[in-house]
mmCIF file of C-alpha atoms in Angstrom:
data_model
loop_
_atom_site.group_PDB
_atom_site.id
_atom_site.type_symbol
_atom_site.label_atom_id
_atom_site.label_comp_id
_atom_site.label_asym_id
_atom_site.label_seq_id
_atom_site.Cartn_x
_atom_site.Cartn_y
_atom_site.Cartn_z
ATOM 1 C CA ILE A 1 -4.111 -25.485 51.942
ATOM 2 C CA ILE A 2 -4.486 -26.602 48.389
ATOM 3 C CA GLY A 3 -5.514 -23.645 46.243
ATOM 4 C CA ASN A 4 -5.939 -20.627 48.474
ATOM 5 C CA GLU A 5 -2.698 -19.224 49.699
ATOM 6 C CA VAL A 6 -4.145 -16.186 51.512
ATOM 7 C CA LEU A 7 -6.515 -17.008 54.350
ATOM 8 C CA LYS A 8 -7.681 -15.626 57.651
ATOM 9 C CA ARG A 9 -7.452 -17.933 60.692
ATOM 10 C CA ASP A 10 -11.223 -18.491 60.729
ATOM 11 C CA GLU A 11 -11.179 -19.494 57.067
ATOM 12 C CA LEU A 12 -8.291 -21.902 57.610
ATOM 13 C CA ALA A 13 -9.995 -23.466 60.635
ATOM 14 C CA TYR A 14 -13.207 -23.933 58.645
ATOM 15 C CA GLN A 15 -11.460 -25.386 55.590
ATOM 16 C CA SER A 16 -9.330 -27.753 57.642
ATOM 17 C CA GLY A 17 -12.252 -28.908 59.780
ATOM 18 C CA VAL A 18 -10.579 -28.103 63.099
ATOM 19 C CA THR A 19 -11.568 -25.750 65.872
ATOM 20 C CA ARG A 20 -9.796 -22.435 66.351
ATOM 21 C CA LYS A 21 -8.352 -23.875 69.585
ATOM 22 C CA ARG A 22 -6.873 -26.857 67.749
ATOM 23 C CA LEU A 23 -5.580 -24.554 65.004
ATOM 24 C CA SER A 24 -3.888 -22.451 67.697
ATOM 25 C CA ASP A 25 -2.062 -25.589 68.852
ATOM 26 C CA TRP A 26 -0.642 -26.001 65.338
ATOM 27 C CA TRP A 27 -0.036 -22.294 64.611
ATOM 28 C CA GLN A 28 3.672 -22.098 65.515
ATOM 29 C CA ILE A 29 4.402 -25.395 63.779
ATOM 30 C CA LEU A 30 2.871 -24.034 60.567
ATOM 31 C CA LYS A 31 5.383 -21.193 60.774
ATOM 32 C CA LYS A 32 8.340 -23.417 61.742
ATOM 33 C CA LEU A 33 7.673 -25.796 58.860
ATOM 34 C CA GLY A 34 7.496 -22.970 56.326
ATOM 35 C CA ILE A 35 3.800 -23.352 55.582
ATOM 36 C CA ARG A 36 2.782 -19.984 57.030
ATOM 37 C CA ILE A 37 4.960 -17.489 55.183
ATOM 38 C CA ASP A 38 3.775 -13.985 56.051
ATOM 39 C CA SER A 39 0.834 -11.886 57.186
ATOM 40 C CA PHE A 40 -0.752 -8.549 56.361
ATOM 41 C CA LYS A 41 -3.766 -6.323 56.997
ATOM 42 C CA GLU A 42 -5.484 -4.641 54.065
ATOM 43 C CA ASN A 43 -7.061 -2.028 56.338
ATOM 44 C CA GLU A 44 -6.342 -1.079 59.924
ATOM 45 C CA ASN A 45 -9.681 -2.466 61.157
ATOM 46 C CA ASP A 46 -9.503 -5.743 59.210
ATOM 47 C CA ARG A 47 -8.419 -9.073 60.614
ATOM 48 C CA VAL A 48 -4.982 -10.298 59.707
ATOM 49 C CA SER A 49 -4.674 -12.344 56.510
ATOM 50 C CA TYR A 50 -1.957 -14.969 56.361
ATOM 51 C CA ILE A 51 -0.007 -16.129 53.338
ATOM 52 C CA PHE A 52 0.528 -19.876 53.117
ATOM 53 C CA SER A 53 2.624 -22.000 50.795
ATOM 54 C CA SER A 54 0.392 -24.675 49.313
ATOM 55 C CA LYS A 55 3.465 -26.353 47.783
ATOM 56 C CA ARG A 56 5.161 -26.588 51.192
ATOM 57 C CA ALA A 57 1.907 -27.766 52.800
ATOM 58 C CA ARG A 58 1.701 -30.680 50.338
ATOM 59 C CA VAL A 59 5.312 -31.678 51.060
ATOM 60 C CA VAL A 60 4.783 -31.554 54.845
ATOM 61 C CA LEU A 61 1.506 -33.472 54.566
ATOM 62 C CA ALA A 62 3.263 -36.217 52.614
ATOM 63 C CA TYR A 63 5.898 -36.491 55.356
ATOM 64 C CA ILE A 64 3.238 -36.568 58.077
ATOM 65 C CA ASN A 65 1.297 -39.245 56.221
ATOM 66 C CA ASN A 66 4.513 -41.261 55.989
ATOM 67 C CA GLY A 67 4.940 -41.190 59.765
ATOM 68 C CA ALA A 68 7.085 -38.089 60.375
ATOM 69 C CA TYR A 69 4.927 -37.266 63.396
ATOM 70 C CA GLU A 70 6.228 -40.420 65.074
ATOM 71 C CA LYS A 71 9.814 -39.104 64.988
ATOM 72 C CA ASP A 72 9.140 -35.516 66.129
ATOM 73 C CA LYS A 73 7.958 -35.192 69.771
ATOM 74 C CA GLU A 74 6.094 -31.930 69.190
ATOM 75 C CA LEU A 75 4.330 -33.185 66.076
ATOM 76 C CA LYS A 76 3.539 -36.512 67.717
ATOM 77 C CA GLN A 77 1.827 -34.795 70.649
ATOM 78 C CA LEU A 78 -0.208 -32.493 68.384
ATOM 79 C CA TRP A 79 -1.055 -35.325 66.016
ATOM 80 C CA LYS A 80 -2.459 -37.386 68.893
ATOM 81 C CA LEU A 81 -4.500 -34.413 70.153
ATOM 82 C CA THR A 82 -5.875 -33.679 66.695
ATOM 83 C CA ASN A 83 -6.820 -37.258 65.937
ATOM 84 C CA SER A 84 -8.346 -38.121 69.300
#
């Protein structure tokens, strides 16, 4: 999440290079960490669009790259699944 802050789940999965299943594993963590901010539907029949904080995503990514996933059990488990 660098430039786009409004994405649908399919778009986020494509941009991040993970499957929808793997994205589902991370979905609640994105909310807990303040990366996924809100959601909305433009029309009743449209898919939900999600609002993400690219600033928060960069901060969290820096922490993960510095080993934060080693200290947090939930992140550690997801990190291993994602990188296996």
